[in-house]
Coordinates of C-alpha atoms in Angstrom, one line a residue:
M1 CA 23.0 -50.0 17.0
L2 CA 23.6 -46.8 18.0
A3 CA 20.6 -44.0 17.6
G4 CA 23.3 -41.8 16.6
V5 CA 24.5 -43.9 13.6
D6 CA 20.5 -44.5 12.9
G7 CA 20.6 -40.7 12.7
V8 CA 23.5 -41.0 10.0
A9 CA 21.7 -43.7 8.1
D10 CA 18.7 -42.3 7.5
G11 CA 20.4 -38.9 6.3
A12 CA 22.9 -40.5 3.8
V13 CA 20.5 -42.6 2.5
R14 CA 17.8 -39.9 2.0
G15 CA 20.4 -37.5 0.7
A16 CA 21.8 -39.3 -1.9
V17 CA 18.6 -39.8 -3.5
L18 CA 17.7 -36.2 -3.4
A19 CA 20.8 -34.9 -4.7
G20 CA 22.5 -34.2 -8.0
P21 CA 25.2 -33.7 -9.1
G22 CA 25.9 -29.6 -8.6
R23 CA 23.8 -29.2 -6.7
A24 CA 20.7 -30.7 -3.9
G25 CA 17.4 -32.1 -4.3
A26 CA 16.6 -33.3 -8.1
A27 CA 16.0 -37.1 -7.8
V28 CA 15.3 -37.8 -11.3
E29 CA 16.4 -39.2 -14.5
P30 CA 18.7 -37.6 -17.1
G31 CA 18.2 -37.5 -20.5
R32 CA 18.9 -34.8 -23.2
G33 CA 18.7 -30.9 -24.2
G34 CA 17.3 -28.9 -22.1
S35 CA 15.2 -30.0 -18.4
G36 CA 11.7 -31.0 -17.8
A37 CA 12.3 -34.2 -17.9
A38 CA 15.2 -34.3 -15.6
P39 CA 17.4 -31.5 -13.9
E40 CA 18.2 -28.1 -15.2
G41 CA 14.3 -27.7 -15.2
D42 CA 13.5 -30.7 -14.9
A43 CA 9.7 -31.7 -14.6
S44 CA 10.3 -32.4 -10.3
T45 CA 10.4 -28.9 -10.5
A46 CA 8.4 -28.2 -13.0
G47 CA 5.4 -29.6 -11.0
P48 CA 2.9 -32.2 -12.9
G49 CA 1.4 -30.4 -16.4
R50 CA 4.5 -29.1 -17.4
A51 CA 6.2 -30.1 -20.1
P52 CA 9.3 -31.5 -20.0
A53 CA 12.6 -31.2 -22.2
P54 CA 15.3 -33.8 -22.0
V55 CA 18.8 -33.1 -20.9
E56 CA 21.9 -34.2 -21.7
P57 CA 23.0 -37.8 -21.4
G58 CA 24.8 -38.4 -18.4
R59 CA 24.3 -35.7 -16.5
G60 CA 21.5 -34.7 -13.7
A61 CA 20.3 -37.9 -10.8
A62 CA 18.2 -40.7 -11.8
A63 CA 15.7 -42.4 -9.3
V64 CA 15.3 -45.5 -11.3
E65 CA 16.3 -49.4 -11.5
P66 CA 16.3 -50.0 -7.8
G67 CA 15.3 -52.8 -5.8
P68 CA 12.8 -53.1 -2.6
P69 CA 14.1 -52.8 0.9
A70 CA 13.8 -55.3 3.1
S71 CA 10.7 -54.4 3.6
A72 CA 9.4 -54.6 0.6
P73 CA 7.5 -57.9 -1.6
G74 CA 10.6 -60.2 -3.0
G75 CA 13.6 -58.2 -0.8
S76 CA 13.8 -60.3 3.1
G77 CA 11.3 -58.4 5.1
S78 CA 7.3 -58.5 4.7
G79 CA 6.2 -55.2 4.1
A80 CA 4.7 -53.5 1.9
L81 CA 6.7 -51.6 -0.3
P82 CA 7.3 -52.5 -3.9
P83 CA 11.0 -52.2 -6.0
G84 CA 12.7 -49.0 -6.4
G85 CA 15.7 -47.8 -7.6
P86 CA 18.6 -45.8 -6.9
A87 CA 20.1 -42.2 -7.7
H88 CA 22.4 -39.1 -7.9
G89 CA 24.2 -37.3 -5.0
G90 CA 28.2 -37.0 -3.5
P91 CA 30.7 -39.0 -2.5
A92 CA 30.9 -40.9 1.1
R93 CA 33.7 -40.5 3.8
T94 CA 34.0 -43.3 6.3
D95 CA 36.8 -43.5 9.6
A96 CA 34.9 -47.2 9.8
A97 CA 37.5 -50.1 9.4
P98 CA 36.5 -52.2 6.1
E99 CA 34.0 -54.9 6.5
T100 CA 31.8 -56.9 4.2
A101 CA 28.3 -57.3 5.1
R102 CA 27.1 -60.7 5.8
P103 CA 23.4 -61.7 6.9
G104 CA 23.2 -62.3 10.5
D105 CA 26.3 -60.1 11.6
A106 CA 26.0 -58.6 14.5
A107 CA 25.5 -54.6 14.3
P108 CA 28.9 -53.0 14.8
E109 CA 29.7 -51.1 18.0
S110 CA 32.5 -49.0 16.5
V111 CA 30.7 -47.0 13.4
P112 CA 31.6 -43.4 14.0
P113 CA 28.6 -41.9 12.7
G114 CA 31.0 -38.5 12.4
G115 CA 33.2 -39.3 9.9
L116 CA 30.1 -40.7 7.6
A117 CA 28.2 -37.5 8.3
E118 CA 31.0 -34.8 8.0
G119 CA 31.8 -36.9 4.3
L120 CA 29.2 -37.9 3.0
L121 CA 26.5 -35.6 3.3
S122 CA 28.0 -32.3 3.3
R123 CA 29.2 -33.6 0.1
I124 CA 25.5 -34.6 -0.5
A125 CA 24.1 -31.1 0.2
A126 CA 26.8 -29.1 -1.6
G127 CA 26.4 -31.5 -4.7
D128 CA 30.6 -31.8 -4.9
A129 CA 30.7 -35.3 -6.6
L130 CA 27.9 -38.1 -8.2
V131 CA 26.9 -41.0 -5.5
S132 CA 24.0 -43.6 -7.3
L133 CA 22.0 -45.5 -4.1
C134 CA 21.5 -48.9 -4.7
L135 CA 17.9 -50.5 -2.6
L136 CA 19.5 -54.2 -4.0
S137 CA 16.9 -57.2 -4.8
P138 CA 17.4 -60.1 -6.7
A139 CA 14.9 -58.6 -9.0
Q140 CA 16.8 -55.9 -9.1
P141 CA 20.4 -55.9 -9.1
Y142 CA 21.6 -53.2 -10.9
A143 CA 22.7 -49.4 -10.1
L144 CA 22.3 -46.5 -12.5
D145 CA 25.1 -45.0 -13.2
A146 CA 27.4 -47.0 -11.1
D147 CA 30.5 -46.2 -13.5
A148 CA 31.1 -42.8 -13.3
A149 CA 29.6 -42.1 -9.3
D150 CA 32.1 -41.3 -7.1
V151 CA 30.6 -43.3 -4.3
V152 CA 28.0 -46.2 -4.9
L153 CA 25.4 -47.1 -2.3
V154 CA 24.1 -49.9 -1.3
V155 CA 21.3 -51.0 0.8
E156 CA 20.6 -54.7 1.5
G157 CA 18.1 -55.0 4.3
E158 CA 19.5 -52.9 7.3
V159 CA 22.3 -52.8 6.3
L160 CA 24.4 -49.9 3.9
R161 CA 27.5 -50.4 2.6
R162 CA 29.3 -49.2 -0.1
A163 CA 30.2 -51.1 -2.9
E164 CA 32.2 -50.6 -6.0
P165 CA 30.6 -51.3 -9.7
V166 CA 31.3 -54.2 -11.2
G167 CA 30.3 -56.2 -14.2
P168 CA 30.1 -54.0 -17.9
V169 CA 27.5 -51.8 -18.5
R170 CA 24.5 -52.5 -20.1
R171 CA 22.1 -51.0 -21.9
S172 CA 18.4 -49.8 -20.3
A173 CA 15.4 -48.3 -23.2
D174 CA 16.7 -45.0 -22.3
P175 CA 20.2 -44.3 -23.7
A176 CA 21.1 -41.9 -21.0
R177 CA 20.9 -44.6 -18.5
R178 CA 23.4 -47.0 -17.8
L179 CA 23.3 -50.1 -15.7
V180 CA 26.0 -51.5 -13.0
R181 CA 25.7 -54.1 -10.6
P182 CA 27.7 -53.3 -7.4
G183 CA 30.1 -55.6 -6.1
P184 CA 30.8 -55.9 -2.8
G185 CA 32.6 -53.1 0.1
P186 CA 32.8 -51.9 3.5
V187 CA 29.5 -51.7 6.0
L188 CA 29.2 -48.0 6.7
A189 CA 25.7 -48.5 9.0
R190 CA 23.4 -51.1 9.9
G191 CA 20.2 -51.3 11.5
P192 CA 16.2 -50.5 11.4
G193 CA 17.9 -47.0 11.0
V194 CA 19.0 -47.8 7.8
A195 CA 15.9 -49.9 6.8
A196 CA 13.4 -47.0 7.8
A197 CA 15.4 -44.4 6.0
A198 CA 15.4 -46.5 2.8
A199 CA 12.0 -46.8 2.7
R200 CA 11.2 -42.9 3.4
A201 CA 13.9 -42.9 0.9
Y202 CA 11.6 -45.0 -2.0
D203 CA 8.4 -43.3 -1.0
M204 CA 10.2 -39.8 -2.1
A205 CA 12.2 -41.2 -4.9
A206 CA 9.1 -43.0 -6.3
L207 CA 6.9 -39.9 -6.1
A208 CA 9.2 -38.1 -7.8
T209 CA 9.5 -40.2 -10.8
A210 CA 5.8 -39.9 -11.2
T211 CA 6.1 -36.1 -11.3
Q212 CA 8.7 -36.2 -13.6
A213 CA 6.1 -39.5 -15.8
L214 CA 3.5 -36.6 -15.6
G215 CA 5.5 -33.7 -17.0
L216 CA 7.2 -35.6 -19.7
G217 CA 3.1 -37.2 -20.8
R218 CA 2.0 -33.7 -21.2
A219 CA 5.2 -32.7 -23.1
L220 CA 4.5 -36.3 -25.5
L221 CA 0.1 -34.9 -25.7
D222 CA 1.6 -31.2 -26.3
A223 CA 3.7 -32.3 -29.1
T224 CA 1.5 -34.9 -30.9
V225 CA -1.4 -32.1 -30.8
R226 CA 0.8 -29.6 -32.3
Y227 CA 2.1 -32.9 -34.8
V228 CA -2.0 -33.1 -35.8
R229 CA -3.1 -29.5 -35.9
E230 CA -0.2 -29.2 -39.1
R231 CA -0.3 -32.7 -40.9
T232 CA -2.8 -33.2 -43.7
Q233 CA -4.3 -35.9 -45.4
F234 CA -6.8 -35.4 -47.7
G235 CA -6.9 -31.6 -47.6
V236 CA -7.8 -31.5 -44.0
P237 CA -5.6 -31.5 -40.9
V238 CA -5.0 -35.3 -39.6
G239 CA -6.1 -33.8 -36.1
S240 CA -9.8 -33.4 -37.3
F241 CA -10.6 -37.3 -37.8
Q242 CA -12.9 -38.2 -35.1
A243 CA -10.9 -41.2 -34.2
V244 CA -7.6 -39.2 -33.7
K245 CA -9.5 -36.8 -31.6
H246 CA -10.6 -40.0 -29.4
R247 CA -7.2 -41.2 -29.1
L248 CA -5.7 -37.5 -28.1
A249 CA -8.9 -37.4 -25.3
D250 CA -8.2 -40.2 -23.8
T251 CA -4.6 -39.7 -23.3
L252 CA -5.5 -36.4 -22.2
L253 CA -7.9 -38.0 -19.4
G254 CA -5.1 -40.8 -18.2
L255 CA -2.9 -37.6 -17.2
E256 CA -5.9 -35.6 -15.7
F257 CA -6.9 -38.4 -13.5
A258 CA -3.6 -38.9 -12.5
E259 CA -2.2 -34.8 -11.5
P260 CA -4.8 -35.1 -8.5
L261 CA -2.8 -38.1 -7.0
V262 CA 0.6 -37.0 -8.0
Y263 CA -0.5 -33.3 -6.0
G264 CA -2.3 -35.8 -3.2
A265 CA 0.6 -38.0 -2.8
A266 CA 3.3 -35.2 -2.3
L267 CA 1.2 -32.9 0.3
A268 CA 0.9 -35.7 2.1
L269 CA 4.7 -36.7 2.1
A270 CA 5.1 -33.2 2.8
R271 CA 3.0 -33.4 6.2
G272 CA 4.3 -36.6 7.1
T273 CA 0.9 -38.0 6.7
A274 CA 1.5 -41.0 3.8
D275 CA 1.3 -44.1 4.5
G276 CA 3.3 -45.5 1.2
R277 CA -0.7 -46.2 -0.6
A278 CA -0.6 -42.7 -1.7
V279 CA 2.7 -42.4 -3.3
S280 CA 1.9 -45.7 -5.1
A281 CA -1.4 -44.8 -6.3
A282 CA 0.5 -41.5 -7.7
K283 CA 3.0 -43.6 -9.4
V284 CA 0.6 -47.0 -11.0
A285 CA -1.0 -43.4 -12.9
A286 CA 1.5 -41.2 -13.6
G287 CA 3.4 -44.0 -15.1
E288 CA 1.1 -45.8 -17.2
A289 CA -0.6 -42.3 -17.9
A290 CA 2.9 -41.2 -19.2
Y291 CA 3.6 -44.7 -21.5
A292 CA 0.1 -44.5 -22.8
A293 CA 0.9 -40.4 -24.2
A294 CA 3.7 -42.8 -25.1
R295 CA 2.3 -44.9 -27.6
T296 CA -0.4 -42.4 -28.3
A297 CA 2.4 -39.9 -30.2
L298 CA 4.8 -42.8 -31.8
H299 CA 1.2 -43.7 -33.4
L300 CA -0.2 -40.6 -34.1
H301 CA 3.5 -39.0 -35.5
G302 CA 3.2 -42.0 -38.2
A303 CA 6.7 -42.5 -39.0
L304 CA 8.3 -40.2 -38.2
G305 CA 7.7 -40.9 -34.5
Y306 CA 10.0 -43.6 -35.6
T307 CA 13.0 -41.3 -36.9
E308 CA 15.9 -40.7 -34.1
E309 CA 15.8 -36.6 -35.3
P310 CA 13.0 -35.3 -33.2
D311 CA 13.0 -35.1 -29.3
L312 CA 10.3 -36.9 -29.6
S313 CA 12.8 -39.8 -29.9
L314 CA 14.1 -39.3 -26.2
W315 CA 10.8 -38.7 -25.1
I316 CA 9.1 -41.7 -26.0
R317 CA 12.4 -43.3 -24.8
K318 CA 11.8 -42.2 -21.1
A319 CA 8.2 -43.4 -21.3
R320 CA 8.4 -47.1 -19.9
P321 CA 11.9 -46.7 -17.7
L322 CA 10.0 -44.1 -16.0
R323 CA 6.7 -46.5 -15.3
D324 CA 9.0 -49.3 -14.0
A325 CA 11.6 -47.1 -12.2
W326 CA 10.8 -47.1 -8.4
G327 CA 8.7 -50.0 -8.4
T328 CA 6.5 -51.6 -11.5
P329 CA 2.5 -51.3 -11.9
A330 CA 2.4 -54.5 -10.7
A331 CA 4.5 -53.8 -7.2
H332 CA 2.3 -50.5 -6.6
R333 CA -0.7 -52.1 -6.8
A334 CA 0.2 -54.9 -4.9
R335 CA 0.7 -52.4 -2.6
V336 CA -2.0 -49.7 -3.1
L337 CA -4.3 -53.3 -2.4
A338 CA -2.3 -54.7 0.7
P339 CA -4.9 -54.8 3.5

């Protein structure tokens, strides 16, 4: 494959993950309300330990629900990447003749990198349109918000193609997310550069999701602590009961242990020294801690935790999708433990 095409594929895949509608650099999940667990002050930019506030449904970029690259377990390769998910960016333009991806096809030598770079990367950087990126696999065949995106990009092994959404919109545990199956479409680029770019994008999106999960867990814990201080039983705050204190302490410990892993993975990625295991360790710890915080919040809020009115219900619904987005805990644990 031409070196120029590899470079364009790298930029296209990474750019689509990192850019959000209206601005660049948001590989996070849409929610409702203000930001925190999503763009416009999201947890990925606020950093670990910051409390996320939900954002408006259908807005923001998302790093969720993809399948693994070819080098991932369950993909067509034999590497150590776990399954990942889609994200948003800007629309693509290419001068290449339409071609449907077929396994075993020879790499086209006439894919013009200039048209793709100018049409896709510039729009992603400017945040002018919405792109859904999906790392497709049999285990996760959905693209996030593909029905609302201007362009759907799909990576299958070493092939990057443009796709159209097909089939009905499927509901997620998080009502702000919409899942759609991507259909066939023309090939934009193929070769080792596509797989390498997808692997890098996967790590960046998994880390952003871990950071968002950590901020979400902090917000849930803070809300729960405030509630148990106010709610009384037998004439005293329920937060004074030892069993409640133990539950809150366990939740805090999980978040505190996850925070340095997230920071460490971020530093390793920034320095170019990460081997993927640091990202997977951070993703497992942050995802599990956020999910535990959601269960604690639901338990200690009692019946109030099951109602729709408080923002708590929005945050609780995000915890499990974030835990499983861009690789389940089992997949990331296997990556950490791989020889």
